Amino acid sequence: MAVYGRTYRAYSGPLTPERQRPWVITRYGLAELFDSRFFLAQFLLCFIAPLVASIRIYLGHNSEVIAIFQMAASQVEKLLAVDAAVFRNWVLWPQSVLAFLLALSAGPTLISPDLRNNAMPLYLARPLSRMEYIAGKLVALLIPLAAVTLAPTLVLYLFQCLLAGFSWTGQNLWLGPALAAACLVWILALSLAVLAISAVVKWRPVARLAIFILPVFLSGAGLILNLVLKTQWGSLLRLGDVLLAIWASLLALPLDPGSVSPWAAWAMLILVSALSLLVLRLRVRAYEVER
Amino acid sequence: MSELLVFDNVSKFYGEVLGVNRVNLSLAPGITGLVGPNGSGKTTLMNLATGLIQPTQGTVTVRGIPTSDPERLFRLVGYATQFDSFPPGLTGRQLISRYLEVHGYPRSVAQELTQAAIARVGLSEAADRRVGGYSKGMRQRIKLAQAIAHDPPVLILDEPLNGLDPMARAEAIQLFQALAEAGRHVLLSSHILHEVDLISDRVVLVSSGYIVAAGEIEGVRTEIHDHPIQIYVRCREARHLAARLFESDHLVEVTLHEDLQGLNARTRDADRFYLTLNELAASGEVTIEGLGPADEDVQAVYSYLITEEGASS
Amino acid sequence: MTTEPVALLPAPGSPALRRRQLRAVFRNELARSFGSRRAILLYLAAFAPIGLAIVVALVTMLEPEGQSPATASQTYAWIYQVFVLRLVLFFGNVWAFINLFRGEVLDRSLHFSFLTPARRELIVLGKFLAGVTGTSLLFGAATLVSYVVMFLPFGSAGLVDFVFAGPGLGQAAAYVGITALACVGYGSLALLLGLFFTNSVLPALVLFAWETIEFLLPGALKRVSVIHYLKSLAPLPLSDGPFAIVAEPSPAWVSIGGLLVLAAVLVTIACWRARRFEIRYGED
C-alpha cells in the first residue's frame, strides 16, 4: 500500500549483539528504580551505616583517641580491634537489613508490573529468552543491592588494610574474599526470592506485603518451634539465624549458642534459591491460561 | 417530564488537571452522541453522570435525581463503562446475575433477566465461559449486556463500539436503534464522528474538557462539509500534479512529500478534486499509485471547529 | 418477561429491598474473597497454626515424657499468643479486609458494585459482614482444630477428660471467641486502611509495628492497641518478657465491648468514606 511506502522504513542500523540483549532489560530496570525519589533517598540512606563503621575503624587506629580512654593499651586495643566479628556486626548485619528494605521497595517493581500489564508477550516476542529476561531483571536488582552491601564492605576492608598495615593485611588476606562471598550469598538469595514473589503476586503493593510477611511469619513459626520443642531446628525458618550461621562458616567466627549448623543453613538457603528459580521459570512465560 | 440529563455548571479537576470545565448541558431523550478525541473529557462526563466521580463544582441530575442517590439513580440508568476489567474468575452469566441480585431481584428473576440480556447481545454460547478468556469484542458485548440487563430507561455507553468487528458493530448499532425506538434514551460516546453520525439524533462535541458544540447532527454535518479536507496522493509526477491542481479554485494548499513521490492536498470540494484527479489520470498525465483521505478523523474536524482559523475560514 | 423488571423490586429504601441487597452483597463478597485464587494465601495462613500444632503433637508423641494435657495447654497458649494472634490473625485479617475494597480497585472491578441501586453504606456493611463471617469461620476453625490437635497425643480419653472434665472446653471457646473478636477488630481497621490509602501496605506495617511493641508501651498507650484487649481475654496469661511494662489487663466486658464499639465506629467512618469514594483506577 502506498501509505506504507510513504511512512515505513525498515530499520537497517546496527543491532545490539545477542549476548548484550538482557542488559537492555537491566538498563531500563535500573532507570525505573532510580526514577523513584523514594528509592533514591532510601538508597542514599543506606550509606550512613558504612560511614559510621568507617569512623569506628578509624578510631581504632588513632593514637590521640586511644589516649582519651586512659586505659591500658592492651585493653584499648582489644576494645577497638578490627576483626571479622567487627565487620559482621558493624557492616554486614546493618547493610543486609538495609538491603532487605531496599529489595522490599525495588523487587515488586521489576516483574509484577510486566505480568499485570500483559507485557510478557511483548518482551518474549523479541529475540530474548525467558532466562535472559529473568537474568536482566535479576541484575537490575543485584546492582543496587551490591552497591549497598558488597561495595561498602570491600571499601571498608581496604580502608582497614590501609590503616592497619602489612601485618594485619597479611594475616587477614582471606577476609576480603570471605566478606565478598558473605555479601554475594545474601543478595543473590534475596534477589531470587524477591523476584519470585514479584512474579507470583501481580500487584505491586500486595507483592511488597508478601515479601515482608513471609520472613516475619516463618520467623514467628521458627521461634515457636524453638521455644515449645526446646530445639534449634526452628531457627532454619528464621532468616536472620540462617544468615548468621552461614556468615559464621564463611568468616570463621564461632557459632552463637543454639545456632543451627552451617551446613543446614547452607542447605536451606540453596533450597529457597532453587525454589525461587523454579517459580520464576514457571511464572515468566508469554501466555496465561484462563481456566 | 424532567430533562433526561442535566449538567449544571459542572467542573471536575483531578488535582490540578482539568477534567471538564463549566459544563452546562441538558440532554433530551433519544440517542445522543458524545464525541471527542481521546482525553477530551467524554469519560469524565459519563462518570460524573453516574456518580462514579463527584464534581468539584456544580450538580448533575438524571431525570431530576441527584447522582448521590444510587438507590433511585441506578433503577433508571445502565452504564457500560470503558474499563476493560472484570471481577476475576466470573463467567459472563455470573457477572450479570450476581450484580442483578444486588439490585434486589430474586435469584430466579435475576437469572431470567441475565439470560435475556446475554441473548440480546448474542453471547449465549459463551455465557458460561470465564470473562477473563473473552475476546475484546466479547468483553464489550458482556458490558453492554450488564448495562441493559435491568432494562433501564436511560443507557450510558462509553465507547461501546470499540473492539467490535464489523458484523458485531452493525448488530450493536441495530440494538441501540431498537432500544431508542422502544423509548430508551441512549447517551453514547465515541471518538469517531462517522460512527456517531450513523446512530445519533444529536451530538455533543467535547474538546479539552469543554463543550465545543451541541445540537442536531445536521448542523455539525454542515460544518464538516465546509471544512477543507486533506487528501494524500502518491504518484511519480507529484510536481506536475501540484501545478495542475493549483489551476482549480477549490484547492487551498498542497504539500509535496519528502521523497517527491506524492503530495498532500487540502481542498474545499472533495468531489471536484477527485473529478480533476480522474481526468488527469485518464489523460495519462499522471500515474496514481495510491490516494486517500489524510485526516478523516474527528481530530481534524475539531481543529477546524474549535480553532479561530477554522472558525473564520 | 412481560412486566417491567423494575416492577419486581420492592420500593427504593424499603427494609425489604435493603435486606435483599445486603444478602446479595454478602454472598457475592464471600464468593469473591474466600472462593477465589486470591484466597489461597488466607487458607495457607489459616493452616499455619494447624501445621505447627501437628509438628508439636508429633514430637510429643515421640517424646511423651513429662508431657500432659496441662503442659500441652500451656504450649498452646504460647502458640496462640505469639504466632496466631500476633501474626496469623493480624496479617490474615489485614489481607482479607484490605482486599474488600483495595482488591477490587486493583482488579478495576469496584465500579460494578457502585453501579447498582444500592447505597454505598450498604455495600460497605455487606462486605464487612462477609469479611467477618469468612475470616471468623476460617480462622476460628483453624484455632479449634489446632487446639484439638495439641491434645491428640494423649489419646481420646485424655482429650475427653481435659475438654469436658477439665478447663479444655472453656479454653477452646475462649480462643475461638478471641479469634472472632480479632477478626472484628483488625478487620475494621484494615477495611478503613483499604478505603483511605492507595498503598495500604505501609500503614498496615506501621500498625503491625505498633501492635508488636505494645508490650513496651505504658499502660495508657497499651489501651490504644487491639492486641491489649485480645490478650486480656486469653485464658492463660503469659509473661511478656523482662523488658515489658506490666499493666492490668482490661476486664472482659471492657475488652469485648470496647472492640465492638471500635469496630462500629470504624465501619461508620468507612461508610462515610465510601460515599465520597471516586472510581479512578490509576497505577497500582
Short mmCIF file of N, CA and C in Angstrom, two decimals, chain A residues 125-267:
data_model
loop_
_atom_site.label_atom_id
_atom_site.label_comp_id
_atom_site.label_asym_id
_atom_site.label_seq_id
_atom_site.Cartn_x
_atom_site.Cartn_y
_atom_site.Cartn_z
N ALA A 125 8.40 -11.80 22.59
CA ALA A 125 8.25 -11.85 21.14
C ALA A 125 9.53 -11.32 20.48
N ARG A 126 10.43 -10.74 21.28
CA ARG A 126 11.73 -10.29 20.79
C ARG A 126 12.71 -11.45 20.87
N PRO A 127 13.87 -11.29 20.22
CA PRO A 127 14.86 -12.37 20.37
C PRO A 127 15.47 -12.36 21.77
N LEU A 128 14.67 -12.76 22.74
CA LEU A 128 15.07 -12.72 24.14
C LEU A 128 14.41 -13.92 24.82
N SER A 129 15.24 -14.75 25.47
CA SER A 129 14.65 -15.94 26.10
C SER A 129 14.12 -15.59 27.48
N ARG A 130 13.36 -16.53 28.05
CA ARG A 130 12.80 -16.30 29.39
C ARG A 130 13.92 -16.14 30.41
N MET A 131 14.95 -17.00 30.28
CA MET A 131 16.05 -16.93 31.25
C MET A 131 16.82 -15.62 31.10
N GLU A 132 16.92 -15.13 29.87
CA GLU A 132 17.61 -13.85 29.67
C GLU A 132 16.82 -12.71 30.30
N TYR A 133 15.49 -12.80 30.17
CA TYR A 133 14.63 -11.79 30.80
C TYR A 133 14.84 -11.81 32.32
N ILE A 134 14.82 -13.04 32.89
CA ILE A 134 14.99 -13.17 34.34
C ILE A 134 16.37 -12.65 34.75
N ALA A 135 17.38 -13.02 33.94
CA ALA A 135 18.75 -12.56 34.27
C ALA A 135 18.82 -11.04 34.24
N GLY A 136 18.19 -10.45 33.24
CA GLY A 136 18.20 -8.99 33.12
C GLY A 136 17.59 -8.33 34.33
N LYS A 137 16.45 -8.85 34.78
CA LYS A 137 15.78 -8.28 35.95
C LYS A 137 16.59 -8.53 37.23
N LEU A 138 17.17 -9.74 37.29
CA LEU A 138 17.96 -10.11 38.47
C LEU A 138 19.14 -9.15 38.64
N VAL A 139 19.81 -8.88 37.55
CA VAL A 139 20.98 -7.99 37.64
C VAL A 139 20.54 -6.57 38.00
N ALA A 140 19.35 -6.18 37.49
CA ALA A 140 18.85 -4.84 37.82
C ALA A 140 18.64 -4.69 39.33
N LEU A 141 18.30 -5.79 39.99
CA LEU A 141 18.11 -5.74 41.44
C LEU A 141 19.45 -5.92 42.16
N LEU A 142 20.30 -6.80 41.58
CA LEU A 142 21.58 -7.08 42.23
C LEU A 142 22.48 -5.85 42.30
N ILE A 143 22.43 -5.03 41.27
CA ILE A 143 23.35 -3.89 41.22
C ILE A 143 23.14 -2.94 42.40
N PRO A 144 21.91 -2.44 42.67
CA PRO A 144 21.78 -1.57 43.85
C PRO A 144 22.05 -2.30 45.16
N LEU A 145 21.67 -3.60 45.21
CA LEU A 145 21.92 -4.33 46.45
C LEU A 145 23.42 -4.51 46.69
N ALA A 146 24.16 -4.79 45.60
CA ALA A 146 25.62 -4.92 45.73
C ALA A 146 26.22 -3.57 46.11
N ALA A 147 25.64 -2.50 45.58
CA ALA A 147 26.17 -1.17 45.88
C ALA A 147 26.05 -0.82 47.35
N VAL A 148 25.04 -1.37 48.02
CA VAL A 148 24.88 -1.03 49.45
C VAL A 148 25.45 -2.11 50.38
N THR A 149 25.81 -3.26 49.84
CA THR A 149 26.41 -4.30 50.71
C THR A 149 27.86 -4.57 50.32
N LEU A 150 28.03 -5.11 49.13
CA LEU A 150 29.37 -5.53 48.69
C LEU A 150 30.34 -4.35 48.62
N ALA A 151 29.91 -3.27 47.96
CA ALA A 151 30.82 -2.15 47.74
C ALA A 151 31.29 -1.53 49.06
N PRO A 152 30.39 -1.14 49.97
CA PRO A 152 30.91 -0.55 51.22
C PRO A 152 31.72 -1.53 52.05
N THR A 153 31.34 -2.81 52.02
CA THR A 153 32.09 -3.79 52.81
C THR A 153 33.52 -3.87 52.31
N LEU A 154 33.69 -3.95 50.99
CA LEU A 154 35.04 -4.06 50.45
C LEU A 154 35.83 -2.76 50.63
N VAL A 155 35.15 -1.64 50.48
CA VAL A 155 35.84 -0.36 50.69
C VAL A 155 36.33 -0.27 52.14
N LEU A 156 35.49 -0.68 53.07
CA LEU A 156 35.90 -0.62 54.49
C LEU A 156 37.02 -1.61 54.78
N TYR A 157 36.97 -2.74 54.12
CA TYR A 157 38.04 -3.73 54.29
C TYR A 157 39.38 -3.12 53.81
N LEU A 158 39.33 -2.49 52.63
CA LEU A 158 40.54 -1.87 52.09
C LEU A 158 41.02 -0.73 52.99
N PHE A 159 40.07 0.00 53.54
CA PHE A 159 40.38 1.10 54.46
C PHE A 159 41.13 0.57 55.68
N GLN A 160 40.60 -0.53 56.21
CA GLN A 160 41.23 -1.16 57.37
C GLN A 160 42.64 -1.66 57.01
N CYS A 161 42.77 -2.27 55.81
CA CYS A 161 44.08 -2.75 55.35
C CYS A 161 45.06 -1.58 55.30
N LEU A 162 44.58 -0.47 54.78
CA LEU A 162 45.42 0.72 54.61
C LEU A 162 45.90 1.23 55.96
N LEU A 163 44.98 1.28 56.94
CA LEU A 163 45.32 1.83 58.25
C LEU A 163 46.13 0.83 59.09
N ALA A 164 45.82 -0.45 58.94
CA ALA A 164 46.43 -1.46 59.82
C ALA A 164 47.81 -1.89 59.34
N GLY A 165 48.09 -1.70 58.10
CA GLY A 165 49.43 -2.03 57.60
C GLY A 165 49.55 -3.47 57.14
N PHE A 166 50.80 -3.82 56.76
CA PHE A 166 51.04 -5.12 56.11
C PHE A 166 50.75 -6.31 57.01
N SER A 167 51.10 -6.15 58.28
CA SER A 167 50.97 -7.31 59.18
C SER A 167 49.51 -7.78 59.25
N TRP A 168 48.59 -6.83 59.55
CA TRP A 168 47.17 -7.20 59.65
C TRP A 168 46.66 -7.70 58.30
N THR A 169 47.06 -6.99 57.24
CA THR A 169 46.59 -7.37 55.90
C THR A 169 47.04 -8.79 55.56
N GLY A 170 48.32 -9.08 55.87
CA GLY A 170 48.83 -10.41 55.57
C GLY A 170 48.05 -11.48 56.32
N GLN A 171 47.75 -11.19 57.59
CA GLN A 171 47.02 -12.19 58.38
C GLN A 171 45.56 -12.34 57.95
N ASN A 172 45.01 -11.25 57.41
CA ASN A 172 43.58 -11.25 57.09
C ASN A 172 43.30 -11.17 55.59
N LEU A 173 44.24 -11.66 54.82
CA LEU A 173 44.07 -11.61 53.37
C LEU A 173 42.83 -12.38 52.93
N TRP A 174 42.54 -13.44 53.66
CA TRP A 174 41.38 -14.29 53.33
C TRP A 174 40.05 -13.58 53.60
N LEU A 175 40.11 -12.54 54.47
CA LEU A 175 38.86 -11.93 54.94
C LEU A 175 38.13 -11.17 53.80
N GLY A 176 38.92 -10.56 52.91
CA GLY A 176 38.30 -9.80 51.81
C GLY A 176 37.38 -10.67 50.98
N PRO A 177 37.90 -11.75 50.38
CA PRO A 177 37.01 -12.64 49.60
C PRO A 177 35.87 -13.22 50.44
N ALA A 178 36.18 -13.51 51.73
CA ALA A 178 35.12 -14.09 52.58
C ALA A 178 33.98 -13.09 52.78
N LEU A 179 34.35 -11.82 52.99
CA LEU A 179 33.31 -10.79 53.15
C LEU A 179 32.52 -10.63 51.86
N ALA A 180 33.25 -10.66 50.74
CA ALA A 180 32.56 -10.53 49.43
C ALA A 180 31.59 -11.68 49.25
N ALA A 181 32.04 -12.90 49.60
CA ALA A 181 31.16 -14.07 49.45
C ALA A 181 29.94 -13.93 50.36
N ALA A 182 30.17 -13.43 51.59
CA ALA A 182 29.06 -13.28 52.54
C ALA A 182 27.99 -12.33 51.98
N CYS A 183 28.46 -11.24 51.35
CA CYS A 183 27.51 -10.28 50.77
C CYS A 183 26.79 -10.91 49.57
N LEU A 184 27.58 -11.54 48.71
CA LEU A 184 27.00 -12.07 47.47
C LEU A 184 25.96 -13.14 47.73
N VAL A 185 26.26 -14.01 48.69
CA VAL A 185 25.34 -15.10 49.03
C VAL A 185 23.99 -14.51 49.44
N TRP A 186 24.06 -13.50 50.29
CA TRP A 186 22.82 -12.90 50.80
C TRP A 186 22.05 -12.19 49.70
N ILE A 187 22.74 -11.34 48.94
CA ILE A 187 21.98 -10.53 47.96
C ILE A 187 21.47 -11.39 46.80
N LEU A 188 22.19 -12.46 46.48
CA LEU A 188 21.72 -13.33 45.40
C LEU A 188 20.45 -14.08 45.84
N ALA A 189 20.52 -14.67 47.03
CA ALA A 189 19.34 -15.40 47.53
C ALA A 189 18.15 -14.46 47.71
N LEU A 190 18.44 -13.27 48.25
CA LEU A 190 17.38 -12.29 48.48
C LEU A 190 16.75 -11.86 47.15
N SER A 191 17.59 -11.56 46.16
CA SER A 191 17.06 -11.11 44.87
C SER A 191 16.20 -12.17 44.23
N LEU A 192 16.67 -13.42 44.27
CA LEU A 192 15.88 -14.50 43.66
C LEU A 192 14.53 -14.65 44.35
N ALA A 193 14.55 -14.62 45.68
CA ALA A 193 13.30 -14.80 46.43
C ALA A 193 12.34 -13.64 46.15
N VAL A 194 12.88 -12.43 46.14
CA VAL A 194 12.03 -11.25 45.93
C VAL A 194 11.45 -11.26 44.51
N LEU A 195 12.28 -11.62 43.53
CA LEU A 195 11.76 -11.68 42.16
C LEU A 195 10.69 -12.77 42.02
N ALA A 196 10.90 -13.89 42.71
CA ALA A 196 9.92 -14.98 42.64
C ALA A 196 8.57 -14.51 43.20
N ILE A 197 8.60 -13.83 44.32
CA ILE A 197 7.35 -13.32 44.91
C ILE A 197 6.72 -12.30 43.97
N SER A 198 7.58 -11.46 43.38
CA SER A 198 7.09 -10.44 42.45
C SER A 198 6.47 -11.09 41.21
N ALA A 199 6.94 -12.31 40.88
CA ALA A 199 6.38 -13.00 39.71
C ALA A 199 5.08 -13.73 40.05
N VAL A 200 4.89 -14.04 41.33
CA VAL A 200 3.66 -14.74 41.73
C VAL A 200 2.54 -13.75 41.99
N VAL A 201 2.88 -12.67 42.68
CA VAL A 201 1.85 -11.68 43.04
C VAL A 201 1.94 -10.52 42.05
N LYS A 202 0.86 -10.34 41.29
CA LYS A 202 0.93 -9.36 40.21
C LYS A 202 0.86 -7.92 40.69
N TRP A 203 0.26 -7.70 41.87
CA TRP A 203 0.06 -6.33 42.33
C TRP A 203 1.22 -5.88 43.18
N ARG A 204 1.79 -4.75 42.81
CA ARG A 204 2.98 -4.24 43.48
C ARG A 204 2.82 -4.14 45.00
N PRO A 205 1.79 -3.45 45.51
CA PRO A 205 1.70 -3.32 46.97
C PRO A 205 1.50 -4.65 47.65
N VAL A 206 0.73 -5.52 47.00
CA VAL A 206 0.47 -6.84 47.60
C VAL A 206 1.76 -7.65 47.61
N ALA A 207 2.54 -7.54 46.53
CA ALA A 207 3.82 -8.25 46.47
C ALA A 207 4.73 -7.75 47.59
N ARG A 208 4.71 -6.44 47.82
CA ARG A 208 5.53 -5.84 48.87
C ARG A 208 5.13 -6.41 50.24
N LEU A 209 3.83 -6.49 50.45
CA LEU A 209 3.32 -7.02 51.71
C LEU A 209 3.77 -8.47 51.87
N ALA A 210 3.66 -9.24 50.77
CA ALA A 210 4.03 -10.65 50.83
C ALA A 210 5.51 -10.81 51.15
N ILE A 211 6.35 -9.95 50.56
CA ILE A 211 7.81 -10.05 50.81
C ILE A 211 8.09 -9.76 52.29
N PHE A 212 7.32 -8.86 52.87
CA PHE A 212 7.52 -8.55 54.28
C PHE A 212 6.98 -9.65 55.19
N ILE A 213 5.77 -10.11 54.83
CA ILE A 213 5.08 -11.06 55.72
C ILE A 213 5.82 -12.39 55.81
N LEU A 214 6.28 -12.87 54.66
CA LEU A 214 6.82 -14.24 54.61
C LEU A 214 7.93 -14.47 55.64
N PRO A 215 8.99 -13.64 55.65
CA PRO A 215 10.03 -13.89 56.67
C PRO A 215 9.51 -13.69 58.09
N VAL A 216 8.59 -12.72 58.28
CA VAL A 216 8.06 -12.48 59.63
C VAL A 216 7.29 -13.71 60.11
N PHE A 217 6.49 -14.25 59.21
CA PHE A 217 5.68 -15.43 59.51
C PHE A 217 6.58 -16.63 59.86
N LEU A 218 7.54 -16.86 58.98
CA LEU A 218 8.42 -18.02 59.18
C LEU A 218 9.24 -17.84 60.45
N SER A 219 9.64 -16.60 60.70
CA SER A 219 10.42 -16.32 61.89
C SER A 219 9.60 -16.63 63.15
N GLY A 220 8.32 -16.22 63.12
CA GLY A 220 7.42 -16.50 64.24
C GLY A 220 7.27 -17.99 64.46
N ALA A 221 7.06 -18.71 63.36
CA ALA A 221 6.88 -20.16 63.45
C ALA A 221 8.15 -20.81 64.00
N GLY A 222 9.30 -20.33 63.51
CA GLY A 222 10.58 -20.88 63.97
C GLY A 222 10.78 -20.64 65.46
N LEU A 223 10.45 -19.43 65.90
CA LEU A 223 10.59 -19.08 67.31
C LEU A 223 9.74 -20.00 68.18
N ILE A 224 8.49 -20.19 67.73
CA ILE A 224 7.58 -21.05 68.49
C ILE A 224 8.13 -22.48 68.58
N LEU A 225 8.61 -22.98 67.44
CA LEU A 225 9.14 -24.35 67.43
C LEU A 225 10.32 -24.47 68.40
N ASN A 226 11.20 -23.47 68.36
CA ASN A 226 12.35 -23.49 69.28
C ASN A 226 11.91 -23.45 70.73
N LEU A 227 10.96 -22.56 71.01
CA LEU A 227 10.51 -22.38 72.40
C LEU A 227 9.79 -23.62 72.92
N VAL A 228 8.88 -24.11 72.10
CA VAL A 228 8.00 -25.18 72.56
C VAL A 228 8.70 -26.53 72.57
N LEU A 229 9.47 -26.78 71.52
CA LEU A 229 10.07 -28.10 71.39
C LEU A 229 11.49 -28.16 71.97
N LYS A 230 11.94 -27.03 72.51
CA LYS A 230 13.30 -26.95 73.08
C LYS A 230 14.30 -27.49 72.05
N THR A 231 14.18 -27.03 70.83
CA THR A 231 15.06 -27.48 69.75
C THR A 231 15.69 -26.26 69.09
N GLN A 232 16.61 -26.47 68.17
CA GLN A 232 17.19 -25.36 67.40
C GLN A 232 16.75 -25.40 65.94
N TRP A 233 16.05 -26.47 65.57
CA TRP A 233 15.70 -26.63 64.15
C TRP A 233 14.74 -25.55 63.66
N GLY A 234 14.00 -24.97 64.59
CA GLY A 234 13.10 -23.89 64.21
C GLY A 234 13.86 -22.70 63.62
N SER A 235 15.15 -22.59 64.01
CA SER A 235 15.96 -21.47 63.51
C SER A 235 16.15 -21.54 62.01
N LEU A 236 15.96 -22.72 61.45
CA LEU A 236 16.08 -22.86 59.99
C LEU A 236 14.99 -22.04 59.28
N LEU A 237 13.91 -21.74 59.99
CA LEU A 237 12.85 -20.92 59.40
C LEU A 237 13.12 -19.44 59.62
N ARG A 238 14.14 -19.14 60.45
CA ARG A 238 14.42 -17.74 60.78
C ARG A 238 15.58 -17.23 59.93
N LEU A 239 15.21 -16.30 59.05
CA LEU A 239 16.16 -15.81 58.06
C LEU A 239 17.45 -15.30 58.70
N GLY A 240 17.30 -14.53 59.76
CA GLY A 240 18.47 -13.95 60.42
C GLY A 240 19.39 -15.03 60.96
N ASP A 241 18.82 -16.05 61.58
CA ASP A 241 19.63 -17.13 62.16
C ASP A 241 20.37 -17.89 61.06
N VAL A 242 19.67 -18.12 59.93
CA VAL A 242 20.29 -18.84 58.81
C VAL A 242 21.48 -18.04 58.30
N LEU A 243 21.27 -16.74 58.17
CA LEU A 243 22.33 -15.87 57.64
C LEU A 243 23.54 -15.84 58.58
N LEU A 244 23.26 -15.74 59.89
CA LEU A 244 24.35 -15.68 60.85
C LEU A 244 25.17 -16.97 60.82
N ALA A 245 24.49 -18.10 60.67
CA ALA A 245 25.20 -19.38 60.62
C ALA A 245 26.07 -19.46 59.37
N ILE A 246 25.55 -18.98 58.25
CA ILE A 246 26.33 -19.02 57.01
C ILE A 246 27.53 -18.08 57.11
N TRP A 247 27.31 -16.91 57.64
CA TRP A 247 28.42 -15.97 57.79
C TRP A 247 29.48 -16.53 58.75
N ALA A 248 29.00 -17.18 59.80
CA ALA A 248 29.96 -17.77 60.75
C ALA A 248 30.87 -18.76 60.02
N SER A 249 30.29 -19.53 59.11
CA SER A 249 31.11 -20.51 58.39
C SER A 249 32.07 -19.82 57.42
N LEU A 250 31.63 -18.71 56.83
CA LEU A 250 32.48 -18.03 55.86
C LEU A 250 33.57 -17.19 56.53
N LEU A 251 33.22 -16.58 57.66
CA LEU A 251 34.15 -15.65 58.31
C LEU A 251 34.92 -16.30 59.46
N ALA A 252 34.80 -17.63 59.55
CA ALA A 252 35.50 -18.39 60.61
C ALA A 252 35.20 -17.84 61.99
N LEU A 253 33.92 -17.51 62.23
CA LEU A 253 33.50 -16.98 63.53
C LEU A 253 32.86 -18.10 64.34
N PRO A 254 32.92 -18.02 65.67
CA PRO A 254 32.24 -19.06 66.46
C PRO A 254 30.73 -18.94 66.30
N LEU A 255 30.08 -20.09 66.30
CA LEU A 255 28.61 -20.08 66.18
C LEU A 255 27.99 -19.62 67.49
N ASP A 256 26.90 -18.87 67.39
CA ASP A 256 26.19 -18.48 68.62
C ASP A 256 25.64 -19.73 69.28
N PRO A 257 25.57 -19.72 70.62
CA PRO A 257 24.99 -20.91 71.27
C PRO A 257 23.55 -21.10 70.79
N GLY A 258 23.24 -22.31 70.43
CA GLY A 258 21.87 -22.60 69.97
C GLY A 258 21.66 -22.32 68.51
N SER A 259 22.75 -22.02 67.79
CA SER A 259 22.59 -21.74 66.36
C SER A 259 22.46 -23.05 65.58
N VAL A 260 21.85 -22.97 64.40
CA VAL A 260 21.77 -24.17 63.55
C VAL A 260 23.14 -24.42 62.95
N SER A 261 23.35 -25.64 62.48
CA SER A 261 24.65 -25.93 61.90
C SER A 261 24.78 -25.21 60.55
N PRO A 262 26.00 -24.76 60.23
CA PRO A 262 26.18 -24.03 58.96
C PRO A 262 25.71 -24.84 57.75
N TRP A 263 25.93 -26.17 57.81
CA TRP A 263 25.53 -26.98 56.65
C TRP A 263 24.02 -26.96 56.45
N ALA A 264 23.30 -27.04 57.56
CA ALA A 264 21.84 -26.98 57.44
C ALA A 264 21.40 -25.61 56.92
N ALA A 265 22.10 -24.56 57.39
CA ALA A 265 21.76 -23.21 56.92
C ALA A 265 22.04 -23.06 55.43
N TRP A 266 23.19 -23.56 54.99
CA TRP A 266 23.50 -23.53 53.55
C TRP A 266 22.45 -24.28 52.75
N ALA A 267 22.09 -25.46 53.25
CA ALA A 267 21.09 -26.29 52.54
C ALA A 267 19.77 -25.53 52.41
#
